XYZ file of C-alpha atoms in Angstrom:
341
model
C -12.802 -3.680 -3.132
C -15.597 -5.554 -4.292
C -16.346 -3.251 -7.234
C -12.717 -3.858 -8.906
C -12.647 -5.768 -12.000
C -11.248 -9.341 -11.383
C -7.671 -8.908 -13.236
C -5.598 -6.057 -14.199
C -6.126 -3.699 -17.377
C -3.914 -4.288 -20.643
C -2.350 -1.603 -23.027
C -4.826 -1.426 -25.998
C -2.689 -1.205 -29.556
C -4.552 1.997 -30.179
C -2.651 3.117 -26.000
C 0.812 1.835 -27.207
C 1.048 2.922 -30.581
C 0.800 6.192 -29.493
C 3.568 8.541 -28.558
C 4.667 9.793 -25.282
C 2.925 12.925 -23.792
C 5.477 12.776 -21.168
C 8.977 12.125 -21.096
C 10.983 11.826 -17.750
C 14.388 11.382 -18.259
C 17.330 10.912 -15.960
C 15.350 12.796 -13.118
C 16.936 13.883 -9.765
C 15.074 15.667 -7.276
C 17.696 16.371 -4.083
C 17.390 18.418 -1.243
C 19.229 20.035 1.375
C 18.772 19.079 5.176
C 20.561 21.042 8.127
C 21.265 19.386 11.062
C 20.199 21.099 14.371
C 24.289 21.637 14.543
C 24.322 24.622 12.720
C 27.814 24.047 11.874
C 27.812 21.020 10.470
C 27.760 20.631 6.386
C 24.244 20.204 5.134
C 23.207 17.052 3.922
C 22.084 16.163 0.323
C 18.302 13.999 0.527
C 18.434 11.689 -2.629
C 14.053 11.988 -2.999
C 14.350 10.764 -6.490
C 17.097 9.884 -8.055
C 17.727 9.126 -11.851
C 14.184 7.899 -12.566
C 13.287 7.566 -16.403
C 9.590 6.784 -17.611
C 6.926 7.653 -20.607
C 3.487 8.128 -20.565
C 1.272 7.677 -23.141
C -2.217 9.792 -23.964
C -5.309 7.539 -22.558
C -2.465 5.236 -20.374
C -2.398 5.317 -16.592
C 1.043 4.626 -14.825
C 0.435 3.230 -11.501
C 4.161 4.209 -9.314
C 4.104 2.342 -5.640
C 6.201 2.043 -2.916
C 6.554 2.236 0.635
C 6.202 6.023 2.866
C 9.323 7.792 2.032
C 10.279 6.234 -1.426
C 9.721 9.530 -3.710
C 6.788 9.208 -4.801
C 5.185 12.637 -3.828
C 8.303 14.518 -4.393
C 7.775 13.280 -7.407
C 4.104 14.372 -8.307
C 4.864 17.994 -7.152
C 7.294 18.176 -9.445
C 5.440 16.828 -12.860
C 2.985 19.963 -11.542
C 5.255 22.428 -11.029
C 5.238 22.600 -7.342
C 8.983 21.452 -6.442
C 12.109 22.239 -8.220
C 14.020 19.868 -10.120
C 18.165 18.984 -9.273
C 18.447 17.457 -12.518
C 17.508 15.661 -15.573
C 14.462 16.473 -18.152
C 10.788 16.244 -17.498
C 9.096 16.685 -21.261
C 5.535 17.605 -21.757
C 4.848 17.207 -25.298
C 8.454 17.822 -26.094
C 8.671 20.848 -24.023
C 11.525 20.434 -20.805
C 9.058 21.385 -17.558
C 11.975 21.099 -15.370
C 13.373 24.627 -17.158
C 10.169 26.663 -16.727
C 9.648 29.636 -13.956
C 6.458 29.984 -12.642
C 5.089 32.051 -15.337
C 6.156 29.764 -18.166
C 4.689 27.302 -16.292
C 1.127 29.149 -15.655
C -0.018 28.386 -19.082
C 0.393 24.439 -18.990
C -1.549 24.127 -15.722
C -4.484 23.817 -18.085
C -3.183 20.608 -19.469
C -1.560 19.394 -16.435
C -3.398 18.991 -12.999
C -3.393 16.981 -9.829
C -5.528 15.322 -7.403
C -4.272 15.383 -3.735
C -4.404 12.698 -1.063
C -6.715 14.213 1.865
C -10.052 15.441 -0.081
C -11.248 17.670 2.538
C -7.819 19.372 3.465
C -7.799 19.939 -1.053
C -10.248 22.357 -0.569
C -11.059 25.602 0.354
C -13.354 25.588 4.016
C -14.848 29.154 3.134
C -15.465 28.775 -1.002
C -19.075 26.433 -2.155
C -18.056 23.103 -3.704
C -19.592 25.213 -6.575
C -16.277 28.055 -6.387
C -13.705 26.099 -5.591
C -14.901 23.688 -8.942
C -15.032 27.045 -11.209
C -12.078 28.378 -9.036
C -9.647 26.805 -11.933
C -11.535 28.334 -14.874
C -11.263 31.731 -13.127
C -7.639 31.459 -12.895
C -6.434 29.850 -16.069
C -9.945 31.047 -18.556
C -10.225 34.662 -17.507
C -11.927 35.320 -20.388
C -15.134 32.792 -19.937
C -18.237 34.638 -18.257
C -19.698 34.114 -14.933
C -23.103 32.396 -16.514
C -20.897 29.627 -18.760
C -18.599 28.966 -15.964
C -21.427 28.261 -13.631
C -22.422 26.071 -16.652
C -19.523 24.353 -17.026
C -19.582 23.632 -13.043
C -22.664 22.253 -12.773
C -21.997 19.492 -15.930
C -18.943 18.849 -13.985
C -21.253 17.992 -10.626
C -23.373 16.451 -12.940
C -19.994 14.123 -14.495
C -18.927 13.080 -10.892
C -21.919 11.774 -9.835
C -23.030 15.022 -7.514
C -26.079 16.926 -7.919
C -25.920 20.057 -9.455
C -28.445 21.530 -6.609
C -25.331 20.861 -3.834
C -22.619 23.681 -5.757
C -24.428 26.104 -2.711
C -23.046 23.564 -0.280
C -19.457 23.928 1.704
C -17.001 21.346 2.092
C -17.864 20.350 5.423
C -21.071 19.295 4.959
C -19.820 16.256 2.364
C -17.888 12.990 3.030
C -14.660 12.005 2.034
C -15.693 10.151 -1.403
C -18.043 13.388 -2.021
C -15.155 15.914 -1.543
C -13.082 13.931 -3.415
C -15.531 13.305 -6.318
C -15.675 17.517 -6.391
C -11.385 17.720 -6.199
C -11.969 15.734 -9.505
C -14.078 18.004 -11.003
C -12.083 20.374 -9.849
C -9.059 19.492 -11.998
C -10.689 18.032 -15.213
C -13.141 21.059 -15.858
C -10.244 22.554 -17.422
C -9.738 19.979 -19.649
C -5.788 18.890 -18.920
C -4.610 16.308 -21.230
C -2.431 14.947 -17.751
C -3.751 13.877 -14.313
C -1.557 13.440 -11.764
C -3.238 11.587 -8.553
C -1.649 11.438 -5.544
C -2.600 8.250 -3.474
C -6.671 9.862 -4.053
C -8.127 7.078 -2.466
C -5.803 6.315 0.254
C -8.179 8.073 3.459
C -11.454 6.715 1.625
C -13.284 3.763 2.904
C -12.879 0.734 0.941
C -15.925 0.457 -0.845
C -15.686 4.044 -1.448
C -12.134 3.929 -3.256
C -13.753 1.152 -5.819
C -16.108 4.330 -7.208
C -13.722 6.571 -7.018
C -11.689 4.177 -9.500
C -14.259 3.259 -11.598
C -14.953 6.984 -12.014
C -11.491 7.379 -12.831
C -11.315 5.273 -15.418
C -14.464 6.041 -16.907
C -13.612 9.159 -17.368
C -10.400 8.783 -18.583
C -11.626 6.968 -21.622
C -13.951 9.584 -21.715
C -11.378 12.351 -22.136
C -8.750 10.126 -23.473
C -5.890 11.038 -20.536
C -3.194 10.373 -19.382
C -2.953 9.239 -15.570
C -0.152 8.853 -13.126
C -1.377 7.055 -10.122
C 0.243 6.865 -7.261
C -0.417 4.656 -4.760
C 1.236 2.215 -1.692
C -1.078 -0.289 -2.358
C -0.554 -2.899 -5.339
C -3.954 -4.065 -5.168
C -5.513 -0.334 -5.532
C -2.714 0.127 -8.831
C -3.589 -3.180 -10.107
C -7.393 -1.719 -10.568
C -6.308 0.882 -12.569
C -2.889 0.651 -13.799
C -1.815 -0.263 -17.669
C 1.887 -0.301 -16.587
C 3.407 -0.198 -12.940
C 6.821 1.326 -11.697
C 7.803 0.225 -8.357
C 9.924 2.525 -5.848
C 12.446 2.372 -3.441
C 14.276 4.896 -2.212
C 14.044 7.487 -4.855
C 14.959 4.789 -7.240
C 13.256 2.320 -9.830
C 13.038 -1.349 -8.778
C 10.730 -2.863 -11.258
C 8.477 -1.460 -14.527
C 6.173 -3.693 -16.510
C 2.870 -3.840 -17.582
C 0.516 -4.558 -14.476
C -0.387 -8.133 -15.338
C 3.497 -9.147 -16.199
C 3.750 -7.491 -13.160
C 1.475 -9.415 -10.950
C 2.174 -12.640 -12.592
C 5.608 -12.623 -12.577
C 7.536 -9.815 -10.122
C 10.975 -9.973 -10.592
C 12.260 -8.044 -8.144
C 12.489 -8.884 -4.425
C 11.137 -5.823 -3.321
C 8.084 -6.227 -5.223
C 7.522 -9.793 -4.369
C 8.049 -8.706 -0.721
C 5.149 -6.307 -1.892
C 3.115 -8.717 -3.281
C 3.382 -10.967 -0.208
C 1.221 -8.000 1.595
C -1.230 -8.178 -0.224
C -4.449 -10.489 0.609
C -4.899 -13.686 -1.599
C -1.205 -13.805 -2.839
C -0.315 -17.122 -4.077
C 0.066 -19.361 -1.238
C 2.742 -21.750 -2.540
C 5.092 -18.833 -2.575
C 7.257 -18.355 0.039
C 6.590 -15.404 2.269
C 8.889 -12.465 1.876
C 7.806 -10.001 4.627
C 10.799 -7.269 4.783
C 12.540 -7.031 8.149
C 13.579 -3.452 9.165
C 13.412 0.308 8.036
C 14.233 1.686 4.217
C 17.852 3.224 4.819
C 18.118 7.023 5.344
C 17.805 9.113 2.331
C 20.610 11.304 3.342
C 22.884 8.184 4.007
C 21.582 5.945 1.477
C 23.921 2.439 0.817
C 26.980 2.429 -1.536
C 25.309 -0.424 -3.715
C 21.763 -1.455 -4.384
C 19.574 1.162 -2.073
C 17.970 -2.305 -0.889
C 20.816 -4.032 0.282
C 20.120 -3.763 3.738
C 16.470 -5.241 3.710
C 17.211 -7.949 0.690
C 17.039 -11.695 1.237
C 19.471 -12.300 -1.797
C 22.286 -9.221 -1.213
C 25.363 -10.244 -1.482
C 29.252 -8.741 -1.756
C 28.276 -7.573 -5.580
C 24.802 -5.615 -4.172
C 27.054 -3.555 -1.494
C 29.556 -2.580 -4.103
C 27.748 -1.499 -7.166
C 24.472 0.033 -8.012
C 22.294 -1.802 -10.305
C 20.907 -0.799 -13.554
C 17.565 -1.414 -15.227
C 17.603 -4.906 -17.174
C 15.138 -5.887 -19.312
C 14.035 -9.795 -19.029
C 12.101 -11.552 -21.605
C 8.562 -10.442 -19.983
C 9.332 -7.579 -21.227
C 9.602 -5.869 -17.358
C 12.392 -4.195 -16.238
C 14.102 -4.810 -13.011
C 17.119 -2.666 -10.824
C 18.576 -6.335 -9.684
C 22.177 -8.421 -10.102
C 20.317 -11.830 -9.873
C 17.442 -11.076 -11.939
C 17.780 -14.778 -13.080
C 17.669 -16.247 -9.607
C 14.581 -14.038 -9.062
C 12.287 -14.966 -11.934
C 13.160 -18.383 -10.865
């Protein structure tokens, strides 16, 4: 990514001081699964399970993990699109996780997401040109044909797209085009939240580094808030202020992305870290044999028992809790100490 700045970005004073626009708290997102037995009890899938985080206006949480971890489950539900088990997901002090679909309608203009596949994201029969304005139709009835055809063509214009292409149909653009117009797309109606779902994961890798950059510059731009979700560190370190690391519908690790990268604490994300290109050499390797566990049958203890280099009797027994270590990060491990080490 040879367009990515050289380390990651810090929290400005002006980013921290601020309060939280959104508030997860305690959240549990479980399903039901059937086996083909249709006798059999159904079984509960733990997808995310008890995960607490803020977000602050003009911040950008980057959340990782390997295929399977939560992560998606968990997008859909900060936009409305999958129902919440449990806990409390507050949007400017108002609990999401209670609203129907109409109560919700009104807060898709603040809150809006950008999907993984770019050309799947849109419509094959609308003009890049509709499906941009398609939002502003829905959720700004009352703006005119001749301003929202305005508004579309400053968006082009914001994303790096010509305003002569809004004619043109999805088909006829790349990846990093379609995605460029799924970003326009959600910001021409202004949200105050994006929520991006690995955007950059099917792009080439010169193309994700302008996607990013375009990312960020706008964010500062509109001052918003971003949750990023990614499986690769190196894309979140781009980005990222902060970092929370998944496994298993659970929290491993939060800190801010450089404590993060200089000093993981938790052996899943040093096992992460090992992955990716240029990590420190005088490190030992810690490449993670196996499969994550079944969500449906996940372990009694720590939910990374059975892949752990360090699990012991204690990390098959009990489940553990969030610790905060003098980096400031916090970390879901029993031998935190032996970690940092």
């Amino acid at each position: 990514m040879s367009d990515s700045p050289a380390g990651a970005l810090a929290p400005s004073a002006a980013v921290a001081d601020r309060s939280p626009l959104l508030v997860v708290r305690r959240l549990r997102i479980h399903f039901e699964r059937r086996d083909l037995a249709w006798w059999r009890r159904p079984v509960s899938v733990k997808a995310v399970d008890g995960i607490d985080f803020n977000l602050r206006p003009g911040e950008t949480l980057g959340i990782v993990g390997e295929s399977g971890c939560g992560k998606s489950t968990l997008a859909r539900a900060l936009v409305g699109l999958q129902p919440v088990t449990s806990g409390a997901i507050e949007f400017e002090g108002r609990d999401l996780s209670r609203l129907d679909e109409k109560a919700f309608r009104p807060l898709r203009r603040q809150i809006q997401m950008i999907f993984q596949d770019p050309l799947a994201s849109l419509d094959p029969r609308m003009t890049i040109g509709e499906s941009i304005g398609e939002p502003l139709r829905a959720l700004y009835p009352e703006i005119g044909k001749a301003e929202r055809e305005a508004r579309v063509r400053q968006w082009l214009d914001k994303v790096g797209l010509s305003a002569m292409l809004a004619d043109r149909y999805p088909h006829e653009f790349s990846g990093g085009q379609c995605q460029r117009v799924g970003i326009a797309r959600a910001l021409i109606v202004q949200p105050r939240l994006l929520v991006c779902d690995e955007p950059v994961s099917a792009l080439d890798v010169s193309v994700q580094a302008q996607i990013l950059n375009l990312l960020a510059d706008l964010q500062r731009e509109l001052d918003l808030a971003l949750l990023f979700i990614a499986h690769d560190l190196s894309v979140v370190r781009h980005l990222s202020h902060r970092v929370m690391v998944m496994y298993l519908g659970k929290v491993m690790e939060q800190a801010e992305t450089e404590v993060l990268f200089r000093q993981p604490m938790h052996p899943y994300t040093r096992a992460l870290m090992a992955a990716i290109p240029g990590f420190d050499p005088e490190q030992p390797p810690a490449l993670l044999p196996g499969e994550p566990a079944s969500p449906a049958q996940p372990p009694p203890g720590c939910v990374f028992v059975s892949r752990c280099p360090m699990a012991d009797h204690p990390c098959n027994r009990s489940v553990p809790h969030l610790k905060r270590v003098a980096s400031g990060a916090h970390a879901a491990c029993h031998y935190l100490g032996a970690v940092g080490a």
